[in-house]
mmCIF file of C-alpha atoms in Angstrom:
data_model
loop_
_atom_site.group_PDB
_atom_site.id
_atom_site.type_symbol
_atom_site.label_atom_id
_atom_site.label_comp_id
_atom_site.label_asym_id
_atom_site.label_seq_id
_atom_site.Cartn_x
_atom_site.Cartn_y
_atom_site.Cartn_z
ATOM 1 C CA MET D 1 -27.325 3.978 100.686
ATOM 2 C CA SER D 2 -23.790 2.714 101.262
ATOM 3 C CA ALA D 3 -21.592 4.428 103.809
ATOM 4 C CA ALA D 4 -18.597 6.407 102.574
ATOM 5 C CA LEU D 5 -17.226 6.719 106.099
ATOM 6 C CA GLU D 6 -18.034 4.361 108.924
ATOM 7 C CA VAL D 7 -16.707 4.929 112.415
ATOM 8 C CA THR D 8 -17.448 2.320 115.058
ATOM 9 C CA GLY D 9 -16.658 2.648 118.749
ATOM 10 C CA LEU D 10 -13.633 4.771 117.925
ATOM 11 C CA GLY D 11 -11.274 5.846 120.689
ATOM 12 C CA VAL D 12 -7.953 7.623 120.247
ATOM 13 C CA ARG D 13 -5.591 8.147 123.167
ATOM 14 C CA TYR D 14 -2.514 10.400 123.280
ATOM 15 C CA ARG D 15 -0.420 9.093 126.180
ATOM 16 C CA ARG D 16 -2.893 9.195 129.054
ATOM 17 C CA THR D 17 -5.501 11.512 127.498
ATOM 18 C CA TRP D 18 -8.380 10.309 125.378
ATOM 19 C CA ALA D 19 -8.882 12.705 122.455
ATOM 20 C CA LEU D 20 -11.843 10.675 121.207
ATOM 21 C CA ARG D 21 -13.912 8.137 123.058
ATOM 22 C CA ASP D 22 -16.697 5.824 121.998
ATOM 23 C CA CYS D 23 -17.421 7.579 118.701
ATOM 24 C CA SER D 24 -19.691 5.954 116.145
ATOM 25 C CA LEU D 25 -21.084 7.467 113.001
ATOM 26 C CA SER D 26 -21.860 6.624 109.430
ATOM 27 C CA VAL D 27 -21.842 9.144 106.579
ATOM 28 C CA PRO D 28 -23.691 7.988 103.433
ATOM 29 C CA ALA D 29 -21.883 8.283 100.095
ATOM 30 C CA GLY D 30 -22.311 11.551 98.218
ATOM 31 C CA ARG D 31 -22.920 13.674 101.304
ATOM 32 C CA VAL D 32 -21.199 16.895 102.314
ATOM 33 C CA ALA D 33 -20.717 16.493 106.042
ATOM 34 C CA ALA D 34 -19.964 19.346 108.409
ATOM 35 C CA LEU D 35 -17.845 18.473 111.419
ATOM 36 C CA VAL D 36 -18.338 21.087 114.121
ATOM 37 C CA GLY D 37 -17.338 21.458 117.739
ATOM 38 C CA PRO D 38 -15.285 23.699 120.021
ATOM 39 C CA ASN D 39 -11.490 23.739 120.079
ATOM 40 C CA GLY D 40 -10.139 20.505 121.475
ATOM 41 C CA ALA D 41 -13.337 18.600 120.661
ATOM 42 C CA GLY D 42 -11.358 16.028 118.668
ATOM 43 C CA LYS D 43 -12.268 17.179 115.154
ATOM 44 C CA THR D 44 -8.725 17.049 113.780
ATOM 45 C CA THR D 45 -8.075 13.737 115.553
ATOM 46 C CA LEU D 46 -11.188 12.259 113.950
ATOM 47 C CA MET D 47 -10.126 13.492 110.503
ATOM 48 C CA HIS D 48 -6.541 12.277 110.932
ATOM 49 C CA THR D 49 -7.849 8.861 111.911
ATOM 50 C CA ALA D 50 -10.246 8.788 108.941
ATOM 51 C CA VAL D 51 -7.439 9.422 106.434
ATOM 52 C CA GLY D 52 -4.990 7.060 108.111
ATOM 53 C CA LEU D 53 -2.600 9.611 109.638
ATOM 54 C CA LEU D 54 -3.448 8.341 113.115
ATOM 55 C CA ARG D 55 -4.206 4.864 114.350
ATOM 56 C CA ALA D 56 -7.306 4.102 116.403
ATOM 57 C CA THR D 57 -6.558 3.070 119.983
ATOM 58 C CA GLU D 58 -9.849 1.190 120.017
ATOM 59 C CA GLY D 59 -12.697 0.696 117.588
ATOM 60 C CA SER D 60 -12.425 1.154 113.850
ATOM 61 C CA VAL D 61 -12.673 3.597 110.957
ATOM 62 C CA ARG D 62 -13.583 2.409 107.496
ATOM 63 C CA VAL D 63 -13.462 4.548 104.343
ATOM 64 C CA ALA D 64 -15.057 3.156 101.174
ATOM 65 C CA GLY D 65 -12.362 3.847 98.567
ATOM 66 C CA GLU D 66 -9.603 6.445 98.615
ATOM 67 C CA ALA D 67 -9.427 9.452 100.905
ATOM 68 C CA ALA D 68 -7.653 12.768 100.294
ATOM 69 C CA PHE D 69 -6.821 15.202 103.064
ATOM 70 C CA VAL D 70 -6.240 18.949 103.147
ATOM 71 C CA ALA D 71 -4.711 19.919 106.483
ATOM 72 C CA GLN D 72 -5.495 23.177 108.202
ATOM 73 C CA ASP D 73 -2.136 24.793 107.364
ATOM 74 C CA LYS D 74 -2.546 23.985 103.629
ATOM 75 C CA PRO D 75 0.690 22.049 103.299
ATOM 76 C CA LEU D 76 2.301 23.280 100.105
ATOM 77 C CA TYR D 77 5.938 23.904 99.310
ATOM 78 C CA ASP D 78 6.410 27.683 99.105
ATOM 79 C CA ASP D 79 9.425 27.418 96.768
ATOM 80 C CA PHE D 80 7.609 25.132 94.313
ATOM 81 C CA THR D 81 5.752 26.643 91.422
ATOM 82 C CA VAL D 82 2.130 25.596 91.011
ATOM 83 C CA ALA D 83 3.195 23.462 88.015
ATOM 84 C CA GLU D 84 5.852 21.739 90.154
ATOM 85 C CA MET D 85 3.223 20.988 92.802
ATOM 86 C CA LEU D 86 1.179 19.285 90.072
ATOM 87 C CA THR D 87 4.192 17.219 88.975
ATOM 88 C CA PHE D 88 4.834 16.328 92.610
ATOM 89 C CA GLY D 89 1.227 15.180 92.890
ATOM 90 C CA LEU D 90 1.536 13.081 89.748
ATOM 91 C CA ARG D 91 4.626 11.299 91.133
ATOM 92 C CA THR D 92 3.210 10.684 94.598
ATOM 93 C CA ASN D 93 -0.333 9.569 93.779
ATOM 94 C CA ARG D 94 -1.618 6.354 92.264
ATOM 95 C CA ARG D 95 -4.634 8.078 90.735
ATOM 96 C CA TRP D 96 -4.000 11.495 89.281
ATOM 97 C CA ASP D 97 -6.011 13.736 86.978
ATOM 98 C CA GLY D 98 -3.470 16.460 86.235
ATOM 99 C CA GLU D 99 -5.364 17.763 83.212
ATOM 100 C CA ALA D 100 -8.510 18.530 85.189
ATOM 101 C CA ALA D 101 -6.383 20.135 87.901
ATOM 102 C CA ALA D 102 -4.515 22.363 85.421
ATOM 103 C CA ALA D 103 -7.802 23.315 83.756
ATOM 104 C CA ARG D 104 -9.392 24.195 87.098
ATOM 105 C CA LEU D 105 -6.412 26.345 88.136
ATOM 106 C CA ALA D 106 -6.445 28.092 84.744
ATOM 107 C CA GLY D 107 -10.164 28.728 85.180
ATOM 108 C CA LEU D 108 -9.441 30.308 88.547
ATOM 109 C CA GLY D 109 -6.761 32.506 86.997
ATOM 110 C CA ILE D 110 -3.947 30.968 89.037
ATOM 111 C CA PRO D 111 -0.696 31.072 87.000
ATOM 112 C CA LEU D 112 1.077 27.711 86.875
ATOM 113 C CA LYS D 113 4.510 29.376 86.791
ATOM 114 C CA ARG D 114 3.973 31.336 89.994
ATOM 115 C CA LYS D 115 5.708 30.117 93.145
ATOM 116 C CA VAL D 116 3.248 28.887 95.747
ATOM 117 C CA GLY D 117 4.712 31.293 98.310
ATOM 118 C CA GLY D 118 3.762 34.191 96.067
ATOM 119 C CA LEU D 119 0.062 33.308 95.911
ATOM 120 C CA SER D 120 -2.649 34.895 98.034
ATOM 121 C CA GLY D 121 -4.169 32.901 100.889
ATOM 122 C CA GLY D 122 -7.270 32.233 98.815
ATOM 123 C CA GLN D 123 -5.212 31.033 95.851
ATOM 124 C CA GLN D 124 -3.140 28.747 98.094
ATOM 125 C CA ALA D 125 -6.352 27.248 99.453
ATOM 126 C CA GLN D 126 -7.575 26.705 95.889
ATOM 127 C CA VAL D 127 -4.291 25.013 94.942
ATOM 128 C CA ALA D 128 -4.461 22.754 98.007
ATOM 129 C CA VAL D 129 -8.077 21.759 97.284
ATOM 130 C CA THR D 130 -7.345 21.276 93.578
ATOM 131 C CA LEU D 131 -4.365 19.016 94.345
ATOM 132 C CA ALA D 132 -6.510 16.975 96.731
ATOM 133 C CA LEU D 133 -9.236 16.618 94.084
ATOM 134 C CA ALA D 134 -6.709 15.658 91.401
ATOM 135 C CA SER D 135 -6.106 12.363 93.188
ATOM 136 C CA ARG D 136 -9.769 11.551 92.420
ATOM 137 C CA PRO D 137 -10.653 10.670 96.019
ATOM 138 C CA ASP D 138 -13.912 9.032 97.054
ATOM 139 C CA LEU D 139 -13.737 10.924 100.342
ATOM 140 C CA LEU D 140 -12.337 14.443 100.584
ATOM 141 C CA VAL D 141 -11.436 15.498 104.118
ATOM 142 C CA LEU D 142 -10.766 19.181 104.775
ATOM 143 C CA ASP D 143 -9.629 20.562 108.124
ATOM 144 C CA GLU D 144 -10.907 24.139 108.478
ATOM 145 C CA PRO D 145 -10.683 24.843 104.727
ATOM 146 C CA LEU D 146 -12.169 28.312 105.130
ATOM 147 C CA ALA D 147 -10.103 29.542 108.076
ATOM 148 C CA ASN D 148 -8.183 32.775 107.405
ATOM 149 C CA LEU D 149 -9.889 33.353 104.057
ATOM 150 C CA ASP D 150 -11.780 36.491 103.094
ATOM 151 C CA PRO D 151 -15.481 36.096 102.179
ATOM 152 C CA LEU D 152 -14.829 36.076 98.439
ATOM 153 C CA ALA D 153 -12.124 33.418 98.723
ATOM 154 C CA ARG D 154 -14.392 31.363 101.021
ATOM 155 C CA HIS D 155 -17.127 31.483 98.409
ATOM 156 C CA ASP D 156 -14.689 30.512 95.647
ATOM 157 C CA VAL D 157 -13.270 27.552 97.586
ATOM 158 C CA MET D 158 -16.765 26.267 98.359
ATOM 159 C CA ARG D 159 -17.753 26.692 94.702
ATOM 160 C CA THR D 160 -14.844 24.467 93.685
ATOM 161 C CA ILE D 161 -15.803 21.792 96.204
ATOM 162 C CA MET D 162 -19.540 21.933 95.449
ATOM 163 C CA ALA D 163 -18.964 21.746 91.683
ATOM 164 C CA GLU D 164 -16.907 18.584 92.180
ATOM 165 C CA THR D 165 -19.653 16.957 94.266
ATOM 166 C CA ALA D 166 -22.174 17.849 91.533
ATOM 167 C CA GLY D 167 -20.034 16.211 88.867
ATOM 168 C CA ARG D 168 -19.403 12.817 90.431
ATOM 169 C CA GLU D 169 -20.014 10.814 93.562
ATOM 170 C CA LEU D 170 -17.715 12.410 96.096
ATOM 171 C CA THR D 171 -18.231 12.461 99.830
ATOM 172 C CA VAL D 172 -16.863 15.462 101.709
ATOM 173 C CA LEU D 173 -16.058 15.827 105.395
ATOM 174 C CA LEU D 174 -15.087 19.345 106.407
ATOM 175 C CA SER D 175 -14.606 21.004 109.744
ATOM 176 C CA SER D 176 -15.338 24.600 110.593
ATOM 177 C CA HIS D 177 -15.864 26.899 113.524
ATOM 178 C CA VAL D 178 -18.273 29.086 111.659
ATOM 179 C CA VAL D 179 -21.584 27.294 111.320
ATOM 180 C CA SER D 180 -23.039 29.954 109.019
ATOM 181 C CA ASP D 181 -20.363 29.032 106.449
ATOM 182 C CA LEU D 182 -21.831 25.553 106.276
ATOM 183 C CA GLU D 183 -25.528 26.275 106.094
ATOM 184 C CA GLU D 184 -25.814 26.317 102.306
ATOM 185 C CA THR D 185 -23.188 23.740 101.511
ATOM 186 C CA CYS D 186 -23.505 20.823 103.909
ATOM 187 C CA ASP D 187 -26.299 18.273 104.105
ATOM 188 C CA TRP D 188 -24.955 16.171 106.971
ATOM 189 C CA LEU D 189 -24.069 17.382 110.471
ATOM 190 C CA ILE D 190 -21.621 15.871 112.941
ATOM 191 C CA VAL D 191 -21.206 17.551 116.322
ATOM 192 C CA LEU D 192 -18.212 16.567 118.432
ATOM 193 C CA ASN D 193 -17.763 17.854 121.952
ATOM 194 C CA GLY D 194 -15.050 16.927 124.434
ATOM 195 C CA GLY D 195 -14.042 13.881 122.401
ATOM 196 C CA ARG D 196 -17.585 12.509 122.287
ATOM 197 C CA MET D 197 -20.064 12.364 119.457
ATOM 198 C CA GLN D 198 -23.209 14.371 120.111
ATOM 199 C CA VAL D 199 -24.972 14.545 116.769
ATOM 200 C CA SER D 200 -24.703 12.799 113.422
ATOM 201 C CA GLY D 201 -27.465 13.033 110.880
ATOM 202 C CA ASP D 202 -29.092 14.562 107.822
ATOM 203 C CA ILE D 203 -29.364 18.311 108.400
ATOM 204 C CA GLU D 204 -32.900 18.704 107.037
ATOM 205 C CA GLU D 205 -34.118 15.763 109.097
ATOM 206 C CA LEU D 206 -32.425 17.111 112.202
ATOM 207 C CA LEU D 207 -33.979 20.558 111.735
ATOM 208 C CA ASP D 208 -37.403 18.994 111.060
ATOM 209 C CA ASP D 209 -37.037 16.916 114.198
ATOM 210 C CA HIS D 210 -36.293 19.821 116.563
ATOM 211 C CA LEU D 211 -38.234 22.838 117.786
ATOM 212 C CA VAL D 212 -37.332 26.046 119.530
ATOM 213 C CA LEU D 213 -39.957 26.722 122.190
ATOM 214 C CA THR D 214 -40.484 29.884 124.171
ATOM 215 C CA GLY D 215 -42.994 30.223 126.950
ATOM 216 C CA PRO D 216 -43.582 31.531 130.460
ATOM 217 C CA VAL D 217 -41.936 29.950 133.492
ATOM 218 C CA GLY D 218 -44.194 27.118 134.614
ATOM 219 C CA ALA D 219 -45.278 25.991 131.144
ATOM 220 C CA SER D 220 -45.341 22.220 131.161
ATOM 221 C CA GLU D 221 -42.151 20.467 130.094
ATOM 222 C CA ALA D 222 -43.621 17.037 130.756
ATOM 223 C CA GLY D 223 -42.750 14.352 128.247
ATOM 224 C CA MET D 224 -40.447 16.525 126.165
ATOM 225 C CA ARG D 225 -36.912 15.613 125.189
ATOM 226 C CA VAL D 226 -35.163 18.849 126.130
ATOM 227 C CA VAL D 227 -31.786 19.315 124.418
ATOM 228 C CA SER D 228 -30.955 22.564 126.161
ATOM 229 C CA ALA D 229 -32.746 25.257 128.086
ATOM 230 C CA GLY D 230 -32.263 28.951 128.759
ATOM 231 C CA ARG D 231 -34.218 30.442 131.618
ATOM 232 C CA THR D 232 -34.910 33.918 132.937
ATOM 233 C CA ASP D 233 -37.166 34.832 135.863
ATOM 234 C CA ARG D 234 -40.186 34.921 133.601
ATOM 235 C CA GLN D 235 -39.398 33.138 130.382
ATOM 236 C CA VAL D 236 -38.067 29.776 129.308
ATOM 237 C CA GLY D 237 -36.450 29.049 125.952
ATOM 238 C CA LEU D 238 -35.999 25.402 125.013
ATOM 239 C CA LEU D 239 -34.532 23.398 122.196
ATOM 240 C CA VAL D 240 -36.489 20.130 122.119
ATOM 241 C CA ARG D 241 -36.288 17.047 119.986
ATOM 242 C CA GLY D 242 -39.516 15.469 118.759
ATOM 243 C CA ALA D 243 -43.022 16.568 119.668
ATOM 244 C CA PRO D 244 -43.607 19.488 122.037
ATOM 245 C CA SER D 245 -45.798 19.238 125.137
ATOM 246 C CA PRO D 246 -49.427 20.161 124.418
ATOM 247 C CA ASP D 247 -49.278 23.167 126.790
ATOM 248 C CA PRO D 248 -50.658 26.000 124.598
ATOM 249 C CA ARG D 249 -48.414 28.591 126.224
ATOM 250 C CA TRP D 250 -45.434 27.356 124.200
ATOM 251 C CA GLN D 251 -44.629 29.198 121.021
ATOM 252 C CA ALA D 252 -42.828 26.876 118.633
ATOM 253 C CA ARG D 253 -40.684 27.338 115.559
ATOM 254 C CA ARG D 254 -38.112 25.412 113.545
ATOM 255 C CA PRO D 255 -34.528 26.033 114.673
ATOM 256 C CA GLY D 256 -31.764 27.347 112.420
ATOM 257 C CA LEU D 257 -28.647 25.222 111.963
ATOM 258 C CA GLU D 258 -26.641 27.481 114.255
ATOM 259 C CA GLU D 259 -29.274 27.286 117.022
ATOM 260 C CA LEU D 260 -29.323 23.517 116.748
ATOM 261 C CA VAL D 261 -25.533 23.270 117.016
ATOM 262 C CA MET D 262 -25.350 25.741 119.913
ATOM 263 C CA GLY D 263 -28.160 23.931 121.720
ATOM 264 C CA TYR D 264 -26.198 20.698 121.700
ATOM 265 C CA LEU D 265 -22.830 22.251 122.478
ATOM 266 C CA ARG D 266 -24.325 23.988 125.537
ATOM 267 C CA ASN D 267 -25.453 20.665 126.883
ATOM 268 C CA PRO D 268 -22.835 17.991 126.221
ATOM 269 C CA GLU D 269 -25.060 15.301 127.764
ATOM 270 C CA SER D 270 -27.601 15.600 124.896
ATOM 271 C CA THR D 271 -27.173 13.424 121.857
ATOM 272 C CA ALA D 272 -29.004 12.927 118.574
ATOM 273 C CA MET D 273 -27.718 10.114 116.451
ATOM 274 C CA PRO D 274 -30.666 9.231 114.218
ATOM 275 C CA ALA D 275 -28.422 7.746 111.562
ATOM 276 C CA LEU D 276 -27.087 5.165 113.968
ATOM 277 C CA THR D 277 -30.393 3.503 114.709
ATOM 278 C CA GLY D 278 -29.752 -0.181 114.441
ATOM 279 C CA VAL D 279 -26.037 0.173 113.915
ATOM 280 C CA ARG D 280 -25.090 -0.437 117.527
ATOM 281 C CA PRO D 281 -26.923 -2.210 120.334
ATOM 282 C CA MET T 1 -24.195 26.416 77.709
ATOM 283 C CA PHE T 2 -26.051 29.704 77.707
ATOM 284 C CA CYS T 3 -28.176 29.960 80.826
ATOM 285 C CA LEU T 4 -31.704 31.317 80.521
ATOM 286 C CA ILE T 5 -32.070 31.949 84.201
ATOM 287 C CA GLU T 6 -29.541 33.227 86.692
ATOM 288 C CA PHE T 7 -30.371 32.274 90.264
ATOM 289 C CA THR T 8 -29.686 34.576 93.189
ATOM 290 C CA LEU T 9 -29.857 33.902 96.905
ATOM 291 C CA ASP T 10 -31.078 36.074 99.724
ATOM 292 C CA ARG T 11 -29.226 34.510 102.630
ATOM 293 C CA SER T 12 -30.932 36.677 105.217
ATOM 294 C CA SER T 13 -34.508 35.975 104.085
ATOM 295 C CA GLY T 14 -35.034 32.906 106.257
ATOM 296 C CA VAL T 15 -36.636 31.178 103.246
ATOM 297 C CA SER T 16 -34.954 27.861 102.574
ATOM 298 C CA THR T 17 -32.609 27.838 99.614
ATOM 299 C CA TYR T 18 -34.465 25.241 97.564
ATOM 300 C CA LEU T 19 -37.708 27.222 97.857
ATOM 301 C CA GLN T 20 -35.940 30.381 96.716
ATOM 302 C CA LEU T 21 -34.687 28.562 93.605
ATOM 303 C CA ALA T 22 -38.104 27.059 92.848
ATOM 304 C CA HIS T 23 -39.745 30.433 93.344
ATOM 305 C CA GLN T 24 -37.355 32.094 90.897
ATOM 306 C CA VAL T 25 -38.189 29.513 88.225
ATOM 307 C CA LYS T 26 -41.914 30.131 88.735
ATOM 308 C CA GLN T 27 -41.330 33.862 88.567
ATOM 309 C CA ALA T 28 -39.432 33.440 85.273
ATOM 310 C CA LEU T 29 -42.291 31.310 83.907
ATOM 311 C CA ARG T 30 -44.775 34.008 84.853
ATOM 312 C CA LEU T 31 -42.714 36.717 83.239
ATOM 313 C CA GLY T 32 -42.146 34.638 80.138
ATOM 314 C CA THR T 33 -38.341 34.623 80.452
ATOM 315 C CA LEU T 34 -38.608 30.816 80.692
ATOM 316 C CA ARG T 35 -40.857 29.072 78.166
ATOM 317 C CA PRO T 36 -41.921 25.510 77.409
ATOM 318 C CA GLY T 37 -39.013 23.446 76.161
ATOM 319 C CA ASP T 38 -36.385 25.652 77.796
ATOM 320 C CA GLN T 39 -33.671 23.882 79.756
ATOM 321 C CA LEU T 40 -32.989 24.807 83.360
ATOM 322 C CA PRO T 41 -29.329 25.169 84.322
ATOM 323 C CA THR T 42 -27.699 21.913 85.445
ATOM 324 C CA ALA T 43 -27.055 21.371 89.139
ATOM 325 C CA ARG T 44 -23.373 21.833 88.428
ATOM 326 C CA GLU T 45 -23.915 25.206 86.760
ATOM 327 C CA VAL T 46 -26.010 26.482 89.657
ATOM 328 C CA VAL T 47 -23.542 25.147 92.200
ATOM 329 C CA GLU T 48 -20.613 26.755 90.431
ATOM 330 C CA SER T 49 -22.184 30.163 90.665
ATOM 331 C CA LEU T 50 -23.839 30.005 94.099
ATOM 332 C CA ALA T 51 -21.556 27.630 96.036
ATOM 333 C CA ILE T 52 -24.464 25.637 97.421
ATOM 334 C CA ASN T 53 -24.982 21.922 97.874
ATOM 335 C CA PRO T 54 -26.013 20.267 94.574
ATOM 336 C CA ASN T 55 -28.732 18.320 96.373
ATOM 337 C CA THR T 56 -30.436 21.648 97.125
ATOM 338 C CA VAL T 57 -30.733 22.351 93.400
ATOM 339 C CA LEU T 58 -32.041 18.844 92.742
ATOM 340 C CA LYS T 59 -34.580 19.285 95.539
ATOM 341 C CA ALA T 60 -35.832 22.536 93.980
ATOM 342 C CA TYR T 61 -36.152 20.827 90.598
ATOM 343 C CA ARG T 62 -37.980 17.861 92.164
ATOM 344 C CA GLU T 63 -40.431 20.293 93.753
ATOM 345 C CA LEU T 64 -41.059 21.968 90.377
ATOM 346 C CA GLU T 65 -41.457 18.539 88.801
ATOM 347 C CA ARG T 66 -43.991 17.565 91.475
ATOM 348 C CA GLU T 67 -45.975 20.675 90.606
ATOM 349 C CA GLY T 68 -45.947 19.644 86.953
ATOM 350 C CA LEU T 69 -43.943 22.636 85.751
ATOM 351 C CA VAL T 70 -40.761 20.927 84.606
ATOM 352 C CA GLU T 71 -39.637 17.437 83.663
ATOM 353 C CA GLY T 72 -36.325 15.696 84.087
ATOM 354 C CA ARG T 73 -35.059 13.891 81.005
ATOM 355 C CA PRO T 74 -32.506 11.259 82.027
ATOM 356 C CA GLY T 75 -29.024 12.121 80.831
ATOM 357 C CA MET T 76 -30.168 15.402 79.291
ATOM 358 C CA GLY T 77 -31.341 17.741 81.998
ATOM 359 C CA THR T 78 -34.450 19.416 83.326
ATOM 360 C CA PHE T 79 -36.826 21.164 80.935
ATOM 361 C CA VAL T 80 -39.899 23.362 81.202
ATOM 362 C CA ARG T 81 -42.870 21.170 80.250
ATOM 363 C CA GLN T 82 -44.870 21.724 77.112
ATOM 364 C CA GLY T 83 -48.236 23.143 77.922
ATOM 365 C CA VAL T 84 -46.974 25.176 80.857
ATOM 366 C CA ALA T 85 -48.366 28.418 79.527
ATOM 367 C CA GLY T 86 -47.311 31.656 81.039
ATOM 368 C CA PRO T 87 -48.981 34.736 79.609
ATOM 369 C CA THR T 88 -47.736 35.555 76.135
ATOM 370 C CA LEU T 89 -45.235 38.359 75.926
ATOM 371 C CA ALA T 90 -47.721 40.611 74.080
ATOM 372 C CA ASP T 91 -50.411 40.130 76.749
ATOM 373 C CA HIS T 92 -47.841 40.750 79.387
ATOM 374 C CA THR T 93 -46.723 44.037 77.891
ATOM 375 C CA ARG T 94 -50.303 45.231 77.384
ATOM 376 C CA VAL T 95 -51.377 44.412 80.963
ATOM 377 C CA ARG T 96 -48.222 45.957 82.353
ATOM 378 C CA ARG T 97 -48.888 49.239 80.488
ATOM 379 C CA GLY T 98 -52.392 49.320 81.972
ATOM 380 C CA LEU T 99 -50.996 48.740 85.445
ATOM 381 C CA GLU T 100 -48.425 51.507 84.990
ATOM 382 C CA ALA T 101 -51.183 53.941 84.007
ATOM 383 C CA TRP T 102 -53.171 52.867 87.074
ATOM 384 C CA VAL T 103 -50.172 53.387 89.386
ATOM 385 C CA ARG T 104 -49.553 56.881 87.959
ATOM 386 C CA ASP T 105 -53.223 57.743 88.427
ATOM 387 C CA ALA T 106 -53.188 56.516 92.015
ATOM 388 C CA ARG T 107 -50.009 58.472 92.812
ATOM 389 C CA ALA T 108 -51.553 61.607 91.358
ATOM 390 C CA ALA T 109 -54.490 60.990 93.708
ATOM 391 C CA GLY T 110 -52.018 61.075 96.629
ATOM 392 C CA LEU T 111 -51.729 57.359 97.435
ATOM 393 C CA ASP T 112 -48.315 56.195 98.653
ATOM 394 C CA GLN T 113 -46.613 52.844 97.961
ATOM 395 C CA GLU T 114 -48.087 51.118 100.986
ATOM 396 C CA ASP T 115 -51.602 52.365 100.068
ATOM 397 C CA LEU T 116 -51.092 50.940 96.573
ATOM 398 C CA ARG T 117 -50.037 47.556 97.880
ATOM 399 C CA VAL T 118 -53.004 47.315 100.243
ATOM 400 C CA LEU T 119 -55.446 48.428 97.566
ATOM 401 C CA PHE T 120 -54.012 45.964 95.069
ATOM 402 C CA ALA T 121 -54.241 43.082 97.556
ATOM 403 C CA VAL T 122 -57.821 43.996 98.502
ATOM 404 C CA VAL T 123 -58.959 44.117 94.871
ATOM 405 C CA ILE T 124 -57.327 40.771 94.095
ATOM 406 C CA ALA T 125 -58.995 39.204 97.138
ATOM 407 C CA ASP T 126 -62.407 40.696 96.276
ATOM 408 C CA LEU T 127 -62.263 39.521 92.668
ATOM 409 C CA ALA T 128 -61.233 36.064 93.807
ATOM 410 C CA LYS T 129 -64.338 35.972 96.038
ATOM 411 C CA GLU T 130 -66.564 37.027 93.125
ATOM 412 C CA ASP T 131 -65.107 34.245 90.995
ATOM 413 C CA VAL T 132 -65.957 31.694 93.660
ATOM 414 C CA ALA T 133 -69.499 33.084 94.156
#
């Protein structure tokens, strides 16, 4: 499978502060990748670098084909009508499928004559995503596309994006704070924390490869790769990668996506980069 | 295209999405709402209504294909295989009427819903044992 986005040893420095350091990842074409991490983790910096808005201080970012970007503040011109935004897109993009865009907006019931400033937040998000898709990108990068949207609008925006990925080979990279928003839609997970890459891999494989263990204090942890641990006086809860220890006192189950993400974020030293095997020494 | 089956998702069930989709197809086959030769909705159609990853739909269809229930025809879609026989509609209606009469009888005898479920499960298990023996 060819990579749609390949990041190698990437570092980005603002003045004296490194926003990203030593990041490597590879997202296969056709995937919907979730980029998660706390505020200040470097998510926006990584996306800006991927779409060419920022230059790498060290290392490299390679996108196979064209990238389109929807910034967090949904940059539209409030005084433009939706139709004028489409014309603007036509004049400023090399590739442009205005017909599909107009049809999609009509299907969503968004009037082309309405000024962008007069649309609801959900409609503005739809217009921004539709404009990005109209440039027929190979990689669609969305910074917090679901922030500030009500549940119905969130569902509608994701429907638009998912339908596009079903129709043609499009790779999507989207960031979000809310992991539960991503559970049904994403099949690749990237966890960034403090400017460093913690996880990059296929979500199903990651979930299959981890276990949540609970057991009494003193149960053997020998030989296990512990991602994170929570302990009380009597009980231990672990997120482990790979096989559990044979101690029968452990109760094991598959983690949910949110548990997996939280487990890594709680322990920034843990990493799981299965997709990078063989990519770097 | 007119869809023969409308998928729904129970996001709090803990059952993975692809299994829920596959289960709903099997259920529709059992009830006779899907029959041999019928086309399943395309990945795009499912995705447009549920806002889920298209690969999830394809995974559900692959699972059904592995079980021999459906077949993918390149460039055309996924279809219920010939020879996948659910009960005929007439049989279904007849058996259902009998079951309704049984449920009414049991209620009249003072059994509640949970009693009915347990009794039903026990009888199914017992008959299965007889078949084996």
